[in-house]
Short mmCIF file of C-alpha atoms in Angstrom, two decimals:
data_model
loop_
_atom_site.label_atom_id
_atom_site.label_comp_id
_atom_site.label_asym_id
_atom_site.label_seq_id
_atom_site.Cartn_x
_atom_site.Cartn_y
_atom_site.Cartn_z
CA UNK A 29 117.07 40.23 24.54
CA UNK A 30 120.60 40.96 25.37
CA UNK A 31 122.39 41.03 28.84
CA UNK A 32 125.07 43.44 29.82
CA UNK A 33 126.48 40.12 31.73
CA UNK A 34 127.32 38.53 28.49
CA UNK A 35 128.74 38.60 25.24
CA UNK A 36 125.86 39.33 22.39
CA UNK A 37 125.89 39.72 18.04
CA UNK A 38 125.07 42.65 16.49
CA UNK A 39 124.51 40.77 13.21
CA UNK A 40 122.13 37.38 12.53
CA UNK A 41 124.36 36.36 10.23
CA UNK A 42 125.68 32.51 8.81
CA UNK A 43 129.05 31.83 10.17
CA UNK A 44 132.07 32.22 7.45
CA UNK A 45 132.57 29.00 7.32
CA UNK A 46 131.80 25.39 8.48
CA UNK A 47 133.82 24.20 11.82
CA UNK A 48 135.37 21.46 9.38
CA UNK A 49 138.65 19.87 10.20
CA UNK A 50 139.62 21.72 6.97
CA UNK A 51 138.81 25.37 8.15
CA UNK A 52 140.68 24.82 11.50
CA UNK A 53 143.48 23.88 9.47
CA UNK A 54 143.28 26.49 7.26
CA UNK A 55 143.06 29.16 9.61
CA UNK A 56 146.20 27.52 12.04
CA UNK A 57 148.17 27.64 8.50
CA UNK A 58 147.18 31.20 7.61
CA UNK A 59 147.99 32.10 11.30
CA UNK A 60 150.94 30.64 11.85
CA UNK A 61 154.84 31.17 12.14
CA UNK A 62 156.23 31.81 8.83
CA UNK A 63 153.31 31.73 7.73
CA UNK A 64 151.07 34.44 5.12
CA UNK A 65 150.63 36.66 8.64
CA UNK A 66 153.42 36.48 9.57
CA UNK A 67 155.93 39.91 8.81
CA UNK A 68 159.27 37.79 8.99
CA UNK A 69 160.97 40.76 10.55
CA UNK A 70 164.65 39.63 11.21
CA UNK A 71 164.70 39.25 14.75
CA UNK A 72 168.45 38.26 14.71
CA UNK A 73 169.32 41.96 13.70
CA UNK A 74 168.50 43.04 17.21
CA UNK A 75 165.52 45.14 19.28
CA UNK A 76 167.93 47.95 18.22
CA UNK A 77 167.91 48.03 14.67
CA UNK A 78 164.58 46.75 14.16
CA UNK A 79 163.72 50.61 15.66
CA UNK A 80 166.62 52.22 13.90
CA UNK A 81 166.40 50.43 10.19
CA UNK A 82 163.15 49.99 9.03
CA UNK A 83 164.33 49.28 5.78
CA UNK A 84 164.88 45.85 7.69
CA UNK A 85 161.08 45.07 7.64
CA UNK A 86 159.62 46.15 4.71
CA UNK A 87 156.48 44.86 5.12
CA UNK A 88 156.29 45.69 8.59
CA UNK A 89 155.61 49.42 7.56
CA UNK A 90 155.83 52.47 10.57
CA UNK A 91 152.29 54.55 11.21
CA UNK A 92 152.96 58.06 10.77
CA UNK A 93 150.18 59.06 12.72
CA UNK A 94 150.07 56.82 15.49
CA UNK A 95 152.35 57.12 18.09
CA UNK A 96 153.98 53.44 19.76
CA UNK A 97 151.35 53.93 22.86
CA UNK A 98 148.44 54.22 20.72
CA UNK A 99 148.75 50.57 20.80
CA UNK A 100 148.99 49.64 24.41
CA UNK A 101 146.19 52.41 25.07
CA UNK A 102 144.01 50.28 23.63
CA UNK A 103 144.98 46.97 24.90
CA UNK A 104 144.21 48.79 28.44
CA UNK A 105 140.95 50.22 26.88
CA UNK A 106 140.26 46.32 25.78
CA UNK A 107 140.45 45.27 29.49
CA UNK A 108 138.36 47.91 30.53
CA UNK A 109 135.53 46.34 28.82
CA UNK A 110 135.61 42.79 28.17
CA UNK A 111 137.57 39.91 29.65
CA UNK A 112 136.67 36.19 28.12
CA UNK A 113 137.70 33.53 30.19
CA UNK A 114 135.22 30.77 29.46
CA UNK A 115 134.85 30.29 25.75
CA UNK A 116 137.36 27.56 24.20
CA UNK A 117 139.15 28.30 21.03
CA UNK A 118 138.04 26.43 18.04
CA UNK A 119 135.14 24.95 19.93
CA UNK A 120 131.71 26.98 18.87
CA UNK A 121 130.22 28.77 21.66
CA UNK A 122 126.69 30.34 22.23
CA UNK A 123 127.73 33.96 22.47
CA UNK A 124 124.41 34.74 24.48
CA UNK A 125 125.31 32.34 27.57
CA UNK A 126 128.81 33.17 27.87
CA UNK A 127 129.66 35.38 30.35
CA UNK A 128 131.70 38.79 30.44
CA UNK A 129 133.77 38.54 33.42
CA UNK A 130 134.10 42.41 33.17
CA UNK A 131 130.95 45.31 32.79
CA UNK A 132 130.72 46.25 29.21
CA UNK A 133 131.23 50.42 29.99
CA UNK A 134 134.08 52.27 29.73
CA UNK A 135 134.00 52.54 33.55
CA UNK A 136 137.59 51.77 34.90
CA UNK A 137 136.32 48.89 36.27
CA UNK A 138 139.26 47.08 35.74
CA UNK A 139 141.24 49.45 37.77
CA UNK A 140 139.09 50.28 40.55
CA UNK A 141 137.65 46.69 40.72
CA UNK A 142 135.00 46.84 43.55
CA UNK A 143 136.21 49.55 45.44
CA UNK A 144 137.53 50.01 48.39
CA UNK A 145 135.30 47.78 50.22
CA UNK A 146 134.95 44.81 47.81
CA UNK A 147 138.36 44.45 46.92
CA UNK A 148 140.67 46.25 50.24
CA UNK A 149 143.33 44.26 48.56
CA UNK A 150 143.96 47.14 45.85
CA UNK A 151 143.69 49.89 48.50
CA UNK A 152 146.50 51.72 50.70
CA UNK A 153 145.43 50.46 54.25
CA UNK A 154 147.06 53.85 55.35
CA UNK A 155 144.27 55.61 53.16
CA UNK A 156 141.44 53.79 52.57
CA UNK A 157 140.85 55.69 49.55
CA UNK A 158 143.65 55.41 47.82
CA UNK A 159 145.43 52.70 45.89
CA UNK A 160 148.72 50.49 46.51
CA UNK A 161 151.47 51.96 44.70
CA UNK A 162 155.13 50.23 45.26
CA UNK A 163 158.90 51.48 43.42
CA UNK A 164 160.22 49.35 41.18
CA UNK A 165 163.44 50.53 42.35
CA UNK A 166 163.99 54.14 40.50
CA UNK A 167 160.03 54.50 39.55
CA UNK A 168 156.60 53.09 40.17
CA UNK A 169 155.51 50.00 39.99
CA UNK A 170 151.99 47.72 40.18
CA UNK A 171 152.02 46.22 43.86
CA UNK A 172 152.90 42.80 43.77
CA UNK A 173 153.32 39.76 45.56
CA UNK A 174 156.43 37.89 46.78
CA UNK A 175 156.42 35.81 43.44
CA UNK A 176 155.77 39.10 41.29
CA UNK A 177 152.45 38.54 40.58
CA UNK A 178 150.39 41.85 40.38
CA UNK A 179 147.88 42.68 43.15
CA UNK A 180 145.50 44.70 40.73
CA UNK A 181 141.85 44.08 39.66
CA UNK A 182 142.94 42.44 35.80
CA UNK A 183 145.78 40.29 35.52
CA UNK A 184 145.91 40.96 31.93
CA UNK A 185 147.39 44.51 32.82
CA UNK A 186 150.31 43.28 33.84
CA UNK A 187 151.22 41.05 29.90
CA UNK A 188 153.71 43.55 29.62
CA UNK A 189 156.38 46.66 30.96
CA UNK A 190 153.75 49.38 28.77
CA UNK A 191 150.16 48.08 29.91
CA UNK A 192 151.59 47.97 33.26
CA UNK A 193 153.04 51.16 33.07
CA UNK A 194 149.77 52.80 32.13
CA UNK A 195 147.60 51.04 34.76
CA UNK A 196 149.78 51.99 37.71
CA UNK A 197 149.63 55.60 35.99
CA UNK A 198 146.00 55.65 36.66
CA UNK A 199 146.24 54.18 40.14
CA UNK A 200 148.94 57.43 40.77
CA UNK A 201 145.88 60.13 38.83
CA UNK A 202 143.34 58.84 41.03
CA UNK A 203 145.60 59.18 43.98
CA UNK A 204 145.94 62.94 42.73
CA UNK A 205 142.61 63.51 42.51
CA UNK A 206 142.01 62.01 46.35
CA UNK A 207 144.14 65.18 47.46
CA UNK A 208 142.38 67.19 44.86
CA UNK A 209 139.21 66.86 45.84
CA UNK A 210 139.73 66.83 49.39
CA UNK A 211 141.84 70.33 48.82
CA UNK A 212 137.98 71.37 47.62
CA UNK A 213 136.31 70.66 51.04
CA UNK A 214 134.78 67.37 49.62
CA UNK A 215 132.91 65.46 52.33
CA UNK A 216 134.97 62.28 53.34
CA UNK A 217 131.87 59.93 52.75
CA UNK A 218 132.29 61.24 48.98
CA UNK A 219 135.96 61.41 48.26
CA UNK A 220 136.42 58.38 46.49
CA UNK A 221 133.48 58.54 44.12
CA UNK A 222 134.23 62.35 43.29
CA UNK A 223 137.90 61.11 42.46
CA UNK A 224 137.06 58.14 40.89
CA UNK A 225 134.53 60.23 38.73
CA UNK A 226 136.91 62.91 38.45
CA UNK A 227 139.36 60.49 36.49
CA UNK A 228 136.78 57.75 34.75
CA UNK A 229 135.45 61.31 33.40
CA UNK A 230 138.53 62.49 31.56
CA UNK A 231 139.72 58.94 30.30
CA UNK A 232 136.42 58.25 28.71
CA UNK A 233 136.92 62.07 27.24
CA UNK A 234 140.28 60.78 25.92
CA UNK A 235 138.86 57.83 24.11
CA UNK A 236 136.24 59.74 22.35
CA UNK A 237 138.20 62.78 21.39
CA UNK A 238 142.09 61.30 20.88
CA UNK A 239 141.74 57.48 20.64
CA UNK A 240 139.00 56.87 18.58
CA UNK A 241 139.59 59.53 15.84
CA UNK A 242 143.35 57.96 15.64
CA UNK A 243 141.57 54.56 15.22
CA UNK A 244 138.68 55.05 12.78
CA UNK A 245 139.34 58.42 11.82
CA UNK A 246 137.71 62.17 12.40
CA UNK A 247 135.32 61.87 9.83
CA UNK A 248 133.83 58.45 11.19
CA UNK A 249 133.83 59.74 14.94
CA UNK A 250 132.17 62.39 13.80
CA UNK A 251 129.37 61.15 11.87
CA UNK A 252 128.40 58.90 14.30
CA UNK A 253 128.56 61.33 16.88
CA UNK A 254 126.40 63.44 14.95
CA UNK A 255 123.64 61.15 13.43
CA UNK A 256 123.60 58.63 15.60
CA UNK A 257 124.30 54.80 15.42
CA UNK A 258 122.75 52.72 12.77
CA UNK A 259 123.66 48.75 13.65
CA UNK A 260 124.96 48.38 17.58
CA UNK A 261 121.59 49.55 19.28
CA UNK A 262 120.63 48.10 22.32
CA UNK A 263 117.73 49.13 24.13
CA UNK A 264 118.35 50.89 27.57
CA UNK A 265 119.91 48.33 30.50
CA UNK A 266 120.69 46.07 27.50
CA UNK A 267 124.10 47.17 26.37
CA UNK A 268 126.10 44.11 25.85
CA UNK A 269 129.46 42.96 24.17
CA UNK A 270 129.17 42.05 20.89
CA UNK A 271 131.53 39.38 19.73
CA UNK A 272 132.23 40.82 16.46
CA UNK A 273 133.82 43.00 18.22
CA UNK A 274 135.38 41.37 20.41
CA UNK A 275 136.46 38.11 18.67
CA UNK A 276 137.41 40.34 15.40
CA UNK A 277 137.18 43.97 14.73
CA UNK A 278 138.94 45.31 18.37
CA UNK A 279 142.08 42.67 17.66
CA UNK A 280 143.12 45.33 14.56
CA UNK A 281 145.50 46.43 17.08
CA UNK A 282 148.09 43.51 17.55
CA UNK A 283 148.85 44.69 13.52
CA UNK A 284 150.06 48.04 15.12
CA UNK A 285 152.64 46.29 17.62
CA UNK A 286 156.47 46.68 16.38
CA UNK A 287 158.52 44.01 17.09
CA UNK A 288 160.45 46.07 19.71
CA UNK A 289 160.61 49.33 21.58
CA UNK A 290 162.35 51.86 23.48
CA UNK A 291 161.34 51.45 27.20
CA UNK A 292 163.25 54.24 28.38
CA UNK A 293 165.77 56.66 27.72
CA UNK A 294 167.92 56.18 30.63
CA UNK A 295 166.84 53.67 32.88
CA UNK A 296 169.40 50.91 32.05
CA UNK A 297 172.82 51.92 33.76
CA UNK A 298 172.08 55.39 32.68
CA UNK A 299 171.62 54.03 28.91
CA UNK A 300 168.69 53.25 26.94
CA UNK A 301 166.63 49.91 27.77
CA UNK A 302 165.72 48.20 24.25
CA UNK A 303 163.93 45.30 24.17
CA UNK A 304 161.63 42.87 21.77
CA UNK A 305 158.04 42.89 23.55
CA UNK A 306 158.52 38.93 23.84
CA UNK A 307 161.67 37.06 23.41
CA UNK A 308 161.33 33.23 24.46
CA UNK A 309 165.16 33.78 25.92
CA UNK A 310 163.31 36.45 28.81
CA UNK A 311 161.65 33.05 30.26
CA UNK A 312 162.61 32.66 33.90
CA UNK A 313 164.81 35.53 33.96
CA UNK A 314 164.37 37.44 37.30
CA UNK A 315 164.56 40.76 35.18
CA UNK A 316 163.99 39.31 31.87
CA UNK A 317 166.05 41.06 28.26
CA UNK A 318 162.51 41.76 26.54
CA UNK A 319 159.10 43.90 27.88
CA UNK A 320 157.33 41.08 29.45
CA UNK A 321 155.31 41.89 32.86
CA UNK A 322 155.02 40.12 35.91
CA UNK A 323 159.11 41.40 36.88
CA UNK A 324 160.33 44.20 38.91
CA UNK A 325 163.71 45.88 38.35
CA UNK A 326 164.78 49.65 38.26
CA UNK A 327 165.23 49.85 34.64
CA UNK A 328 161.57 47.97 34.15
CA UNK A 329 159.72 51.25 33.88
CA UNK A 330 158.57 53.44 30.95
CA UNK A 331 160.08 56.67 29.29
CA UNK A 332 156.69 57.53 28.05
CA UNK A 333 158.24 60.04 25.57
CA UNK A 334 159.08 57.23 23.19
CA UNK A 335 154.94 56.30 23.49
CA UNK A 336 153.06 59.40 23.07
CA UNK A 337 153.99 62.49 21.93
CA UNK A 338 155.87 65.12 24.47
CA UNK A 339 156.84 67.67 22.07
CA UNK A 340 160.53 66.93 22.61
CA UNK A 341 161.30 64.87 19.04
CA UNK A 342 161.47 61.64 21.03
CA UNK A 343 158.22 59.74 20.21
CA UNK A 344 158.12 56.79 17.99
CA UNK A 345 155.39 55.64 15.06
CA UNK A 346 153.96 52.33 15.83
CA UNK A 347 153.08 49.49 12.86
CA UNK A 348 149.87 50.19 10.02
CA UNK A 349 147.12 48.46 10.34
CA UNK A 350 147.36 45.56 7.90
CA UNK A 351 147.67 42.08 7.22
CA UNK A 352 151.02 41.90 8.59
CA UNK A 353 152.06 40.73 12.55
CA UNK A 354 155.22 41.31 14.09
CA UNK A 355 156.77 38.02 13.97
CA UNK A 356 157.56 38.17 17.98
CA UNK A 357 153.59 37.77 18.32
CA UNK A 358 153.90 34.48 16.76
CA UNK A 359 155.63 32.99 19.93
CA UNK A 360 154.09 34.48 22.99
CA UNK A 361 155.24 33.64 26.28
CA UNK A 362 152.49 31.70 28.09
CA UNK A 363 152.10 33.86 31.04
CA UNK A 364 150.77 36.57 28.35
CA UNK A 365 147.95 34.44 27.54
CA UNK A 366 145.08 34.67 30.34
CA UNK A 367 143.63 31.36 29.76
CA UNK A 368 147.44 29.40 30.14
CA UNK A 369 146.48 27.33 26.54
CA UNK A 370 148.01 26.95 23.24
CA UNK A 371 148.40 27.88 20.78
CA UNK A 372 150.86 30.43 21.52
CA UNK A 373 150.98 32.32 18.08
CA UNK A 374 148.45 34.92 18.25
CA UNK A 375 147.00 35.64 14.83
CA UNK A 376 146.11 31.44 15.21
CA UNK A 377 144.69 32.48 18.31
CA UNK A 378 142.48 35.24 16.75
CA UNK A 379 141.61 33.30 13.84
CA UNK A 380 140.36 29.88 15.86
CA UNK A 381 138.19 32.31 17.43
CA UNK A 382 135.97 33.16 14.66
CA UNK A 383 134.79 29.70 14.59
CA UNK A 384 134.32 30.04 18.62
CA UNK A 385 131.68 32.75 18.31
CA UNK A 386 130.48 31.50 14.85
CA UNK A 387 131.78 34.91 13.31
CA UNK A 388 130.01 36.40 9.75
CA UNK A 389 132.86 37.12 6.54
CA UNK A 390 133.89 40.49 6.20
CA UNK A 391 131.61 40.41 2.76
CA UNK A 392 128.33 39.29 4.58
CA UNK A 393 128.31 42.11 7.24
CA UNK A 394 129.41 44.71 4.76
CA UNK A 395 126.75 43.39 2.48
CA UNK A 396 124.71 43.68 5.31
CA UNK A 397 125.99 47.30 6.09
CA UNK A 398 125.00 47.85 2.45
CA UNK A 399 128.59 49.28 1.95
CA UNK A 400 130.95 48.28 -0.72
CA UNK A 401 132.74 44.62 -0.57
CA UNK A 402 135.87 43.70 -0.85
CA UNK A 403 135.50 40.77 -4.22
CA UNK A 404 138.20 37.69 -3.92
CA UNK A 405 140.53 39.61 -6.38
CA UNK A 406 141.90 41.84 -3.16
CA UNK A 407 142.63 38.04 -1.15
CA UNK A 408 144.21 36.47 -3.61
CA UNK A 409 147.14 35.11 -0.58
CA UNK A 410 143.70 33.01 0.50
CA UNK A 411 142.47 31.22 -2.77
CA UNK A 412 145.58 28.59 -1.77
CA UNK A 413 144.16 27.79 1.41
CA UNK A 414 141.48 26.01 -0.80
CA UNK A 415 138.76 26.91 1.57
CA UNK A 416 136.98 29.90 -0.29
CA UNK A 417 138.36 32.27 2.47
CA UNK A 418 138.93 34.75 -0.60
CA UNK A 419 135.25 35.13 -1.06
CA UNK A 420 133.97 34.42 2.73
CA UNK A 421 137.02 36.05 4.21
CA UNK A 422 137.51 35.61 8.33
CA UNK A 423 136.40 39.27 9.82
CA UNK A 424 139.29 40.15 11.51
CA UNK A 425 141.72 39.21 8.35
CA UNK A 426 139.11 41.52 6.73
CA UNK A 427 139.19 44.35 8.84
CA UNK A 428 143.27 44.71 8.62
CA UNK A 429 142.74 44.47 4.56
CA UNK A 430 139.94 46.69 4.44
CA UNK A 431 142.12 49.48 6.56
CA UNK A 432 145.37 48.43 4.49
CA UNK A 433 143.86 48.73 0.84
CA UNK A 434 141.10 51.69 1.72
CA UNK A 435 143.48 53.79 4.52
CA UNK A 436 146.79 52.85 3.34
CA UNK A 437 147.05 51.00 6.98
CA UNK A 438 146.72 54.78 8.89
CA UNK A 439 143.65 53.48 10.63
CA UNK A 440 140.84 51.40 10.15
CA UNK A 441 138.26 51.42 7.21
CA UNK A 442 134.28 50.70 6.38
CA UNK A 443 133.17 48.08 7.99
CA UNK A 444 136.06 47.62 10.85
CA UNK A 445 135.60 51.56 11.69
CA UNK A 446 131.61 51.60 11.55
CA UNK A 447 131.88 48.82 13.93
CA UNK A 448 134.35 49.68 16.45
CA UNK A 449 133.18 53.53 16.33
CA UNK A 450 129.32 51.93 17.35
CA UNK A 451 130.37 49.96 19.65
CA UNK A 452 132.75 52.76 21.59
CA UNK A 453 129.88 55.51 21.68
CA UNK A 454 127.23 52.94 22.02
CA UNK A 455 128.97 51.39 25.57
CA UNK A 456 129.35 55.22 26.70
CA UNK A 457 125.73 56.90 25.52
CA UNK A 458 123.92 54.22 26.99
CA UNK A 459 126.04 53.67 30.29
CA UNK A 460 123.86 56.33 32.79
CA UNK A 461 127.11 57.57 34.50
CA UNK A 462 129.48 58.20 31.77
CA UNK A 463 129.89 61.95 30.39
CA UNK A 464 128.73 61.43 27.68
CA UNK A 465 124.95 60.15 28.98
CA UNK A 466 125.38 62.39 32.38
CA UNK A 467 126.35 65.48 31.05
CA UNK A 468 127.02 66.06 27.84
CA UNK A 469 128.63 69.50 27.42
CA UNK A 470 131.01 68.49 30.62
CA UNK A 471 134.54 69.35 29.26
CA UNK A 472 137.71 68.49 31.25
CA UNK A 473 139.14 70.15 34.38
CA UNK A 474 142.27 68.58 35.20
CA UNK A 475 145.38 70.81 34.13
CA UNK A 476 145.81 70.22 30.69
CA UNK A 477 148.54 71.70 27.57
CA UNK A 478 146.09 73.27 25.79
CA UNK A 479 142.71 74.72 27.03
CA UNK A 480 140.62 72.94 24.14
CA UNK A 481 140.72 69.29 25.27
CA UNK A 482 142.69 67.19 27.23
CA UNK A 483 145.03 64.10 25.98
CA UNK A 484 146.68 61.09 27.38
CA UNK A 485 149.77 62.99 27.46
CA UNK A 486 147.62 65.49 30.09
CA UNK A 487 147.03 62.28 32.37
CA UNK A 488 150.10 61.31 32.41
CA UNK A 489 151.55 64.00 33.57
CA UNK A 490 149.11 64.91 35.89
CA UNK A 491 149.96 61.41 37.40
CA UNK A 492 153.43 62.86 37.71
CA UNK A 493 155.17 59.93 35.38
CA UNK A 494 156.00 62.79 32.68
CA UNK A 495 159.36 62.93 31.17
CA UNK A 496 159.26 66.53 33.09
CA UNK A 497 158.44 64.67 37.08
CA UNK A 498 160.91 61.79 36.25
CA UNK A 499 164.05 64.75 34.99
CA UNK A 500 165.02 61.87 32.56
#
């Protein structure tokens, strides 16, 4: 039996691989700096370039049809849903008895933390209701504390300037929706659940009609949508976590992160603010040179026209989903890592964690799937590892192969999309008070672009952080 409270396995399957001294060293030395991961982009050309010349990382390769916020959209979505903070990397861990410190729904949970009540912390004491919203100095900001340290519901939401940015967007919609549905004649007993409803409702619509296409594809979406899930299916009350999931599949994203970005268009002096997303130079800098959280300055805000797409030719591509990191996630500051440990290179950090949850290869769940496998000819970069990692291939170094050599690196592929399409639908069909369960033909209601559906473009500017609101 599974428990919403903790992490679970959709598949009773033999690990990839012994916990051997061996294996750990084989997956720190396929994970780490300079290492077969790693994209070697040349961080000494500059934040600048890096956007500007592609040409300089060519096998760091731009996503056509992902925008740059597709990625940090998803790392919110991640701490919607699951937050880890007992398991130890490397060490193998009972999945079943470890806890999930957050509710496995798509509920905001991470946002609205207990409510009002639980957590008054969050909340405007003006306006019960409401949440805490402070300026950065020209735009919002998260509310923080006298050493900078966010007062919101997940710490992780505040790793960097674009995570951040898109939390304290939602804490500005639901604010909205407070005066919208008080403007209705709402009774004031019911004005925070009707706004907190109001916005849960149309994120949750946004993830299953703009994220998860852009992530597994229409086709995918669609056939599960339409015939049902065949491998995550938890009875009713027993929706849980699974680990493939979230030790494997869900970490496809950090491919997808460039190396730098565009914060804003104007928010530096009037000029542009460029930065890496971690440079080891930002550390103890009051308003550090890369995108970092856990700062405050007026130009530390986000232009979200370079993240999603505004219709005025100023959006940028993010990375394809492959076997290739941006080389600044191989040195990651150690206030972006919510347990404070080494190592600080992330793919070594997703790779150790496979042996934490005991993960299956890529081959034995798509065996398992009764899908087509990837042989050892398409890992030949693993044979030298001398480890048989070509054959019984770690799942997450699967799933960004899988989606490079099957999707070209546009999104993810068999095995990596099955999963992470089961597990999205799955959380939000059997969660009782999600649209999708509660009413299924509900369609959005918030002012929207176009009368069809209703984007993350549409939330942001109903939050009023729109290129339009901030005239810049």
């Amino acid at each position: 039996m599974t428990n919403p409270r903790f992490f679970g396995r959709i598949f009773k399957l033999p690990p990839f691989a012994q916990p051997t001294q061996q294996v750990l060293e084989a997956l720190r030395e396929l994970g780490r700096p300079g290492g077969i991961m790693d994209a070697k982009d040349p961080l000494h050309e500059g934040p600048i370039r890096l956007i500007t010349n592609p040409e300089l990382s060519p096998t760091n390769v731009d996503n056509p049809f992902n925008t740059a916020g597709t990625t940090f959209f998803g790392q919110f979505v991640d701490h919607d849903f699951t937050f880890d903070l007992n398991s130890r990397l490397g060490v193998p861990t009972e999945p079943e008895t470890s806890p999930n410190t957050r509710v496995p729904t798509l509920s905001l949970d991470s946002v609205y933390g207990g409510g009002p009540n639980a957590n008054p912390e969050l909340y405007d004491p003006g306006d019960r209701v409401k949440f805490k919203v402070e300026s950065g100095g020209l735009f919002e900001d998260l509310p923080r504390r006298t050493d900078r340290v966010a007062i919101i519901s997940d710490p992780r939401n505040d790793e960097n300037m674009m995570i951040s940015g898109i939390h304290v967007a939602f804490l500005l919609a639901h604010n909205r929706a407070v005066d919208l549905v008080r403007s209705q004649g709402v009774p004031p007993t019911r004005v925070f659940d009707e706004a907190k409803r109001l916005i849960t409702w149309h994120y949750q619509w946004i993830v299953v009609n703009e994220f998860l296409p852009q992530i597994i594809g229409f086709p995918m979406a669609a056939e599960i949508m339409r015939h049902g899930r065949k491998f995550y299916r938890p009875a009713a009350g027993q929706h849980f976590m699974p680990v493939e999931f979230q030790g494997a599949v869900y970490r496809f994203g950090h491919s997808m992160v460039r190396p730098s970005y565009r914060a804003n268009l104007a928010g530096d002096n009037g000029n542009p603010f460029f930065g890496f997303i971690f440079d080891p130079a930002g550390q103890g800098q009051p308003d550090p040179v890369d995108l970092r959280g856990r700062a405050r300055a007026p130009r530390r805000f986000i232009g979200w026209q370079t993240f999603f797409n505004f219709n005025d030719n100023q959006v940028r591509p993010n990375k394809r989903i492959d076997t290739k990191i941006s080389t600044t996630l191989f040195n990651l500051p150690i206030q972006a890592i919510a347990t404070g440990d080494p190592p600080t290179a992330l793919p070594q950090r997703n790779l150790l964690r496979h042996v934490t949850w005991s993960l299956p290869s890529g081959q034995a769940i798509a065996r398992a799937m009764g899908i087509p496998v990837l042989g050892p000819d398409v890992f030949p970069e693993l044979k030298a590892l001398n480890v048989g990692f070509d054959a019984n291939t770690p799942l997450w170094y699967y799933v960004l192969k899988e989606a490079q050599v099957l999707n070209d690196g546009i999104s993810l592929a068999g095995i990596g999309a099955r999963i992470a399409g089961e597990v999205f639908i799955g959380l939000l069909q059997l969660d009782p008070t999600s649209y999708l369960s509660a009413q299924p033909t509900w369609r959005p209601t918030l002012p929207r672009r176009t009368s069809d559906t209703f984007s993350i473009v549409d939330l942001l500017t109903f939050a009023q952080v729109d290129p339009a609101s901030r005239r810049q």
